[in-house]
Short mmCIF file of C-alpha atoms in Angstrom, two decimals:
data_model
loop_
_atom_site.label_atom_id
_atom_site.label_comp_id
_atom_site.label_asym_id
_atom_site.label_seq_id
_atom_site.Cartn_x
_atom_site.Cartn_y
_atom_site.Cartn_z
CA UNK A 1095 -126.33 62.50 191.38
CA UNK A 1096 -127.49 63.55 187.92
CA UNK A 1097 -129.23 66.89 187.46
CA UNK A 1098 -132.95 66.68 187.93
CA UNK A 1099 -135.74 67.69 185.59
CA UNK A 1100 -138.96 69.02 186.99
CA UNK A 1101 -141.34 66.19 187.60
CA UNK A 1102 -143.65 65.46 184.68
CA UNK A 1103 -147.32 65.77 185.82
CA UNK A 1104 -148.18 62.25 184.67
CA UNK A 1105 -145.15 60.76 186.41
CA UNK A 1106 -146.12 62.65 189.53
CA UNK A 1107 -149.69 61.34 189.33
CA UNK A 1108 -148.29 57.83 188.93
CA UNK A 1109 -146.05 58.28 191.96
CA UNK A 1110 -149.01 59.49 194.00
CA UNK A 1111 -151.04 56.49 192.86
CA UNK A 1112 -148.32 53.98 193.76
CA UNK A 1113 -146.48 55.40 196.75
CA UNK A 1114 -148.70 53.37 199.06
CA UNK A 1115 -147.95 50.27 197.01
CA UNK A 1116 -148.91 48.47 193.81
CA UNK A 1117 -152.44 47.09 193.67
CA UNK A 1118 -152.59 43.38 194.52
CA UNK A 1119 -154.79 42.47 191.57
CA UNK A 1120 -154.23 40.41 188.49
CA UNK A 1121 -153.67 43.40 186.19
CA UNK A 1122 -152.21 46.09 188.44
CA UNK A 1123 -151.01 48.40 185.67
CA UNK A 1124 -154.44 48.35 184.04
CA UNK A 1125 -156.01 49.39 187.34
CA UNK A 1126 -153.59 52.29 187.69
CA UNK A 1127 -154.16 53.29 184.08
CA UNK A 1128 -157.91 53.47 184.58
CA UNK A 1129 -157.38 55.61 187.65
CA UNK A 1130 -155.12 58.01 185.70
CA UNK A 1131 -157.18 58.04 182.50
CA UNK A 1132 -154.43 56.52 180.34
CA UNK A 1133 -153.83 53.00 179.12
CA UNK A 1134 -151.84 50.20 180.71
CA UNK A 1135 -149.08 50.34 178.09
CA UNK A 1136 -148.46 53.98 179.03
CA UNK A 1137 -148.22 53.10 182.71
CA UNK A 1138 -145.75 50.32 181.90
CA UNK A 1139 -143.71 52.61 179.66
CA UNK A 1140 -143.60 55.35 182.31
CA UNK A 1141 -142.51 52.93 185.01
CA UNK A 1142 -139.86 51.47 182.68
CA UNK A 1143 -138.52 54.94 182.00
CA UNK A 1144 -138.42 55.82 185.69
CA UNK A 1145 -136.49 52.61 186.38
CA UNK A 1146 -134.08 53.52 183.61
CA UNK A 1147 -133.47 57.04 184.89
CA UNK A 1148 -133.17 55.85 188.47
CA UNK A 1149 -136.25 57.70 189.67
CA UNK A 1150 -137.41 54.25 190.71
CA UNK A 1151 -134.68 52.24 192.40
CA UNK A 1152 -136.60 49.01 192.07
CA UNK A 1153 -140.12 47.64 192.17
CA UNK A 1154 -140.47 45.14 194.94
CA UNK A 1155 -141.31 44.22 198.49
CA UNK A 1156 -139.77 45.77 201.61
CA UNK A 1157 -139.49 43.24 204.40
CA UNK A 1158 -139.59 44.05 208.09
CA UNK A 1159 -136.11 42.78 208.92
CA UNK A 1160 -137.13 41.70 212.41
CA UNK A 1161 -139.78 39.42 210.95
CA UNK A 1162 -137.13 37.77 208.76
CA UNK A 1163 -135.00 37.02 211.79
CA UNK A 1164 -132.54 39.85 211.29
CA UNK A 1165 -132.96 40.71 214.93
CA UNK A 1166 -129.89 42.91 215.12
CA UNK A 1167 -129.71 46.08 213.08
CA UNK A 1168 -126.60 48.04 213.86
CA UNK A 1169 -125.86 51.45 212.47
CA UNK A 1170 -122.09 51.44 212.62
CA UNK A 1171 -120.57 54.92 212.62
CA UNK A 1172 -116.93 55.81 212.05
CA UNK A 1173 -114.69 58.83 212.45
CA UNK A 1174 -112.53 58.51 209.36
CA UNK A 1175 -109.77 60.72 207.97
CA UNK A 1176 -111.58 63.04 205.52
CA UNK A 1177 -108.78 62.81 202.96
CA UNK A 1178 -109.25 59.05 202.66
CA UNK A 1179 -112.98 58.64 203.25
CA UNK A 1180 -114.05 58.15 199.61
CA UNK A 1181 -111.67 55.29 198.88
CA UNK A 1182 -112.42 53.65 202.21
CA UNK A 1183 -116.18 54.26 201.99
CA UNK A 1184 -116.27 52.40 198.66
CA UNK A 1185 -114.46 49.46 200.27
CA UNK A 1186 -116.73 49.40 203.32
CA UNK A 1187 -119.79 49.60 201.05
CA UNK A 1188 -118.53 46.59 199.11
CA UNK A 1189 -118.50 44.34 202.21
CA UNK A 1190 -121.25 41.72 201.84
CA UNK A 1191 -122.93 42.48 205.18
CA UNK A 1192 -123.21 46.25 204.64
CA UNK A 1193 -126.64 47.26 203.27
CA UNK A 1194 -126.13 51.04 203.11
CA UNK A 1195 -122.97 53.12 203.32
CA UNK A 1196 -122.79 56.91 203.29
CA UNK A 1197 -120.48 59.82 203.99
CA UNK A 1198 -122.41 62.21 206.26
CA UNK A 1199 -121.41 65.37 208.12
CA UNK A 1200 -120.08 65.37 211.66
CA UNK A 1201 -121.82 67.43 214.36
CA UNK A 1202 -118.93 68.17 216.69
CA UNK A 1203 -118.63 67.94 219.64
CA UNK A 1204 -121.66 65.65 220.03
CA UNK A 1205 -121.06 63.57 216.96
CA UNK A 1206 -117.56 63.01 215.56
CA UNK A 1207 -118.53 60.31 213.04
CA UNK A 1208 -118.56 60.90 209.28
CA UNK A 1209 -118.97 57.40 207.79
CA UNK A 1210 -122.22 55.47 208.33
CA UNK A 1211 -122.53 51.77 207.44
CA UNK A 1212 -125.71 49.83 208.19
CA UNK A 1213 -125.23 46.22 209.16
CA UNK A 1214 -128.14 43.75 209.40
CA UNK A 1215 -127.41 40.44 211.11
CA UNK A 1216 -129.10 37.68 213.08
CA UNK A 1217 -127.75 38.79 216.46
CA UNK A 1218 -125.69 41.53 218.04
CA UNK A 1219 -122.55 39.44 218.33
CA UNK A 1220 -122.63 38.97 214.57
CA UNK A 1221 -123.02 42.73 214.04
CA UNK A 1222 -120.03 43.36 216.31
CA UNK A 1223 -117.91 40.80 214.44
CA UNK A 1224 -118.78 42.60 211.22
CA UNK A 1225 -117.89 45.94 212.84
CA UNK A 1226 -114.48 44.55 213.82
CA UNK A 1227 -113.90 43.71 210.20
CA UNK A 1228 -114.80 47.27 209.18
CA UNK A 1229 -112.42 48.61 211.84
CA UNK A 1230 -109.62 46.45 210.42
CA UNK A 1231 -110.33 47.72 206.95
CA UNK A 1232 -110.27 51.37 208.06
CA UNK A 1233 -106.95 50.80 209.83
CA UNK A 1234 -104.99 53.91 210.75
CA UNK A 1235 -107.53 56.20 209.03
CA UNK A 1236 -109.92 55.43 211.90
CA UNK A 1237 -110.09 57.76 214.90
CA UNK A 1238 -113.14 56.37 216.70
CA UNK A 1239 -116.34 54.42 216.19
CA UNK A 1240 -119.61 53.26 217.69
CA UNK A 1241 -122.49 50.91 216.92
CA UNK A 1242 -126.07 52.08 217.45
CA UNK A 1243 -128.38 49.10 217.72
CA UNK A 1244 -131.98 49.65 216.80
CA UNK A 1245 -134.46 48.52 219.42
CA UNK A 1246 -137.72 49.40 217.71
CA UNK A 1247 -139.18 50.41 214.37
CA UNK A 1248 -141.28 53.46 215.17
CA UNK A 1249 -142.44 54.10 211.61
CA UNK A 1250 -141.77 52.61 208.19
CA UNK A 1251 -144.01 53.98 205.47
CA UNK A 1252 -141.54 55.24 202.88
CA UNK A 1253 -141.89 58.37 200.81
CA UNK A 1254 -145.21 60.24 200.77
CA UNK A 1255 -145.72 63.10 198.34
CA UNK A 1256 -148.44 65.52 199.27
CA UNK A 1257 -151.51 65.67 197.08
CA UNK B 1067 -147.14 51.01 216.76
CA UNK B 1068 -148.25 47.55 215.75
CA UNK B 1069 -144.84 46.82 214.22
CA UNK B 1070 -143.95 43.30 215.14
CA UNK B 1071 -140.56 42.67 216.61
CA UNK B 1072 -140.69 38.89 216.75
CA UNK B 1073 -139.41 36.65 214.05
CA UNK B 1074 -142.37 35.58 211.93
CA UNK B 1075 -143.30 31.97 211.31
CA UNK B 1076 -142.62 31.75 207.61
CA UNK B 1077 -143.24 28.78 205.40
CA UNK B 1078 -140.69 27.74 202.81
CA UNK B 1079 -143.03 29.21 200.19
CA UNK B 1080 -143.24 32.55 202.03
CA UNK B 1081 -139.45 32.73 202.03
CA UNK B 1082 -139.27 32.02 198.33
CA UNK B 1083 -141.93 34.67 197.68
CA UNK B 1084 -140.12 37.28 199.79
CA UNK B 1085 -136.81 36.55 198.10
CA UNK B 1086 -138.35 36.66 194.64
CA UNK B 1087 -140.34 39.84 195.26
CA UNK B 1088 -137.63 42.19 196.53
CA UNK B 1089 -136.83 43.59 193.12
CA UNK B 1090 -137.30 43.18 189.40
CA UNK B 1091 -141.09 42.97 189.49
CA UNK B 1092 -142.08 42.61 185.82
CA UNK B 1093 -143.75 45.34 183.78
CA UNK B 1094 -145.98 42.88 181.96
CA UNK B 1095 -149.78 42.79 181.68
CA UNK B 1096 -150.07 40.08 184.33
CA UNK B 1097 -146.95 40.49 186.46
CA UNK B 1098 -148.19 38.47 189.45
CA UNK B 1099 -149.04 35.57 187.20
CA UNK B 1100 -145.55 35.74 185.70
CA UNK B 1101 -143.82 35.81 189.08
CA UNK B 1102 -146.09 33.00 190.30
CA UNK B 1103 -145.19 30.88 187.27
CA UNK B 1104 -141.50 31.29 188.15
CA UNK B 1105 -142.27 30.08 191.66
CA UNK B 1106 -144.38 27.18 190.41
CA UNK B 1107 -147.58 28.39 192.07
CA UNK B 1108 -150.84 29.95 190.91
CA UNK B 1109 -151.38 33.68 190.67
CA UNK B 1110 -154.12 33.46 193.30
CA UNK B 1111 -151.81 31.65 195.71
CA UNK B 1112 -149.20 34.38 195.28
CA UNK B 1113 -151.73 37.20 195.80
CA UNK B 1114 -153.16 35.53 198.91
CA UNK B 1115 -149.71 35.10 200.45
CA UNK B 1116 -148.68 38.67 199.55
CA UNK B 1117 -151.81 40.13 201.15
CA UNK B 1118 -151.18 38.08 204.27
CA UNK B 1119 -147.49 39.07 204.46
CA UNK B 1120 -148.44 42.73 204.14
CA UNK B 1121 -151.26 42.46 206.66
CA UNK B 1122 -149.06 40.83 209.26
CA UNK B 1123 -146.32 43.40 208.52
CA UNK B 1124 -143.75 40.80 207.51
CA UNK B 1125 -143.60 43.00 204.43
CA UNK B 1126 -143.94 46.69 205.19
CA UNK B 1127 -144.58 47.69 201.61
CA UNK B 1128 -144.80 46.40 198.07
CA UNK B 1129 -144.35 48.65 195.05
CA UNK B 1130 -141.90 51.04 193.40
CA UNK B 1131 -139.14 52.53 195.58
CA UNK B 1132 -138.85 56.11 194.50
CA UNK B 1133 -135.48 57.80 194.58
CA UNK B 1134 -136.71 61.24 195.48
CA UNK B 1135 -133.41 63.01 194.69
CA UNK B 1136 -133.99 62.22 191.03
CA UNK B 1137 -137.12 64.34 191.09
CA UNK B 1138 -135.63 67.31 192.83
CA UNK B 1139 -136.46 66.12 196.31
CA UNK B 1140 -134.34 65.13 199.22
CA UNK B 1141 -133.88 62.34 201.76
CA UNK B 1142 -132.17 63.33 204.98
CA UNK B 1143 -131.33 61.20 208.00
CA UNK B 1144 -131.83 63.08 211.26
CA UNK B 1145 -131.36 62.32 214.93
CA UNK B 1146 -132.63 63.58 218.26
CA UNK B 1147 -131.69 63.01 221.89
CA UNK B 1148 -135.12 62.51 223.43
CA UNK B 1149 -135.60 62.35 227.22
CA UNK B 1150 -136.79 58.80 228.00
CA UNK B 1151 -139.86 60.03 229.89
CA UNK B 1152 -141.06 61.81 226.77
CA UNK B 1153 -139.97 59.25 224.22
CA UNK B 1154 -143.37 57.90 223.16
CA UNK B 1155 -144.99 61.33 223.01
CA UNK B 1156 -142.15 62.71 220.90
CA UNK B 1157 -142.28 59.65 218.61
CA UNK B 1158 -145.94 60.41 218.05
CA UNK B 1159 -145.21 64.06 217.22
CA UNK B 1160 -142.40 63.14 214.83
CA UNK B 1161 -144.31 60.30 213.15
CA UNK B 1162 -147.31 62.56 212.60
CA UNK B 1163 -145.39 64.39 209.87
CA UNK B 1164 -145.93 62.81 206.44
CA UNK B 1165 -142.34 63.85 205.63
CA UNK B 1166 -141.08 61.23 208.10
CA UNK B 1167 -140.60 58.14 205.93
CA UNK B 1168 -139.23 55.93 208.68
CA UNK B 1169 -138.15 56.21 212.26
CA UNK B 1170 -136.09 53.95 214.49
CA UNK B 1171 -135.34 53.87 218.18
CA UNK B 1172 -131.62 53.30 218.76
CA UNK B 1173 -129.62 52.65 221.89
CA UNK B 1174 -127.56 55.80 222.21
CA UNK B 1175 -127.88 59.26 223.70
CA UNK B 1176 -129.21 60.10 220.23
CA UNK B 1177 -132.06 57.63 220.65
CA UNK B 1178 -134.38 58.61 217.79
CA UNK B 1179 -133.25 58.35 214.14
CA UNK B 1180 -135.62 59.16 211.33
CA UNK B 1181 -135.51 59.82 207.61
CA UNK B 1182 -137.17 62.90 206.18
CA UNK B 1183 -138.24 62.61 202.54
CA UNK B 1184 -139.52 65.73 200.82
CA UNK B 1185 -140.28 66.80 197.32
CA UNK B 1186 -138.08 69.89 197.52
CA UNK B 1187 -134.86 70.52 199.46
CA UNK B 1188 -136.60 73.38 201.31
CA UNK B 1189 -139.15 70.88 202.57
CA UNK B 1190 -136.45 69.32 204.77
CA UNK B 1191 -135.71 72.59 206.56
CA UNK B 1192 -139.42 73.17 207.09
CA UNK B 1193 -139.89 69.68 208.54
CA UNK B 1194 -136.86 70.09 210.83
CA UNK B 1195 -138.17 73.45 212.04
CA UNK B 1196 -141.60 71.99 212.61
CA UNK B 1197 -140.25 69.08 214.67
CA UNK B 1198 -138.05 71.40 216.73
CA UNK B 1199 -141.05 73.68 217.37
CA UNK B 1200 -143.39 70.79 218.22
CA UNK B 1201 -140.98 69.03 220.56
CA UNK B 1202 -138.72 71.82 221.83
CA UNK B 1203 -135.76 69.52 221.10
CA UNK B 1204 -132.88 70.10 218.66
CA UNK B 1205 -132.83 68.01 215.49
CA UNK B 1206 -129.43 66.98 214.09
CA UNK B 1207 -129.66 66.54 210.31
CA UNK B 1208 -127.23 64.20 208.55
CA UNK B 1209 -127.65 64.83 204.82
CA UNK B 1210 -125.68 62.41 202.70
CA UNK B 1211 -122.50 63.92 201.31
CA UNK B 1212 -121.81 60.84 199.27
CA UNK B 1213 -123.47 57.48 198.77
CA UNK B 1214 -121.08 54.54 198.49
CA UNK B 1215 -123.53 51.67 198.47
CA UNK B 1216 -127.23 50.95 198.88
CA UNK B 1217 -128.68 47.47 198.61
CA UNK B 1218 -131.65 46.85 200.82
CA UNK B 1219 -132.45 43.27 199.88
CA UNK B 1220 -132.41 40.77 202.72
CA UNK B 1221 -132.67 37.06 202.13
CA UNK B 1222 -135.56 35.48 203.99
#
């Protein structure tokens, strides 16, 4: 993670104006510009800069994975030897069916797992086959694992800055 | 929550739109027209389909994905073990916080998993304290120690 600069007021205003989504109109940047009292070219330049610095990961649509037929969403969690987790985490993250992969803290004794890999698939059997492949990859660095299937999306709004 | 669980009936065009719109939206004067041209449809047709996909919650959102860590903020995954009898009420309490960006029910003793997104790192602690006070249940935070991979695109 690179060091962060304090958020520029105009960038912040732009985030506030777009965190609910981009306007679905022919000239969306012009609409935002009018709202912020600047011109469309400035909005475009600001967004381009935020993409460059990584403040914006991407501009696009977020699908509800259930609606796309990805009925099984398994959070696979692994208790992996701490000394080897970085090398193995990179390899697990590179597997084509893993959509997110993180090293996170354990909460012993309730939670021994330190590697989290999200797997989206069409059914649970497919998730479990993918998990077997992760287990093989982790080999003797693996002390235990589990798969937590999601059964409901309770909320999915994304980031909301306060006004 | 009106979140649909069922697989949506999607036309071939809807699938192409969803696949094309998951990233790389252009920073041009008429970006929808430009994406539509790539798909061989009119701008109006694209806007109509996008509105419909958002309304029916096939798409949960369309716009920039902000990486809050780059602006001094924090994203933290957190879990709770919620008694089944109180699950819906607790979900309502948790979801009421604007800091909760998403929330999933999972089949485990830890049956509620949500992501807190706040503009400052201190905001996370405040949100955790608030949820613990509101619900009387412990919150287990799982801040990321290292990110190995993130790629949220799913092909439709």
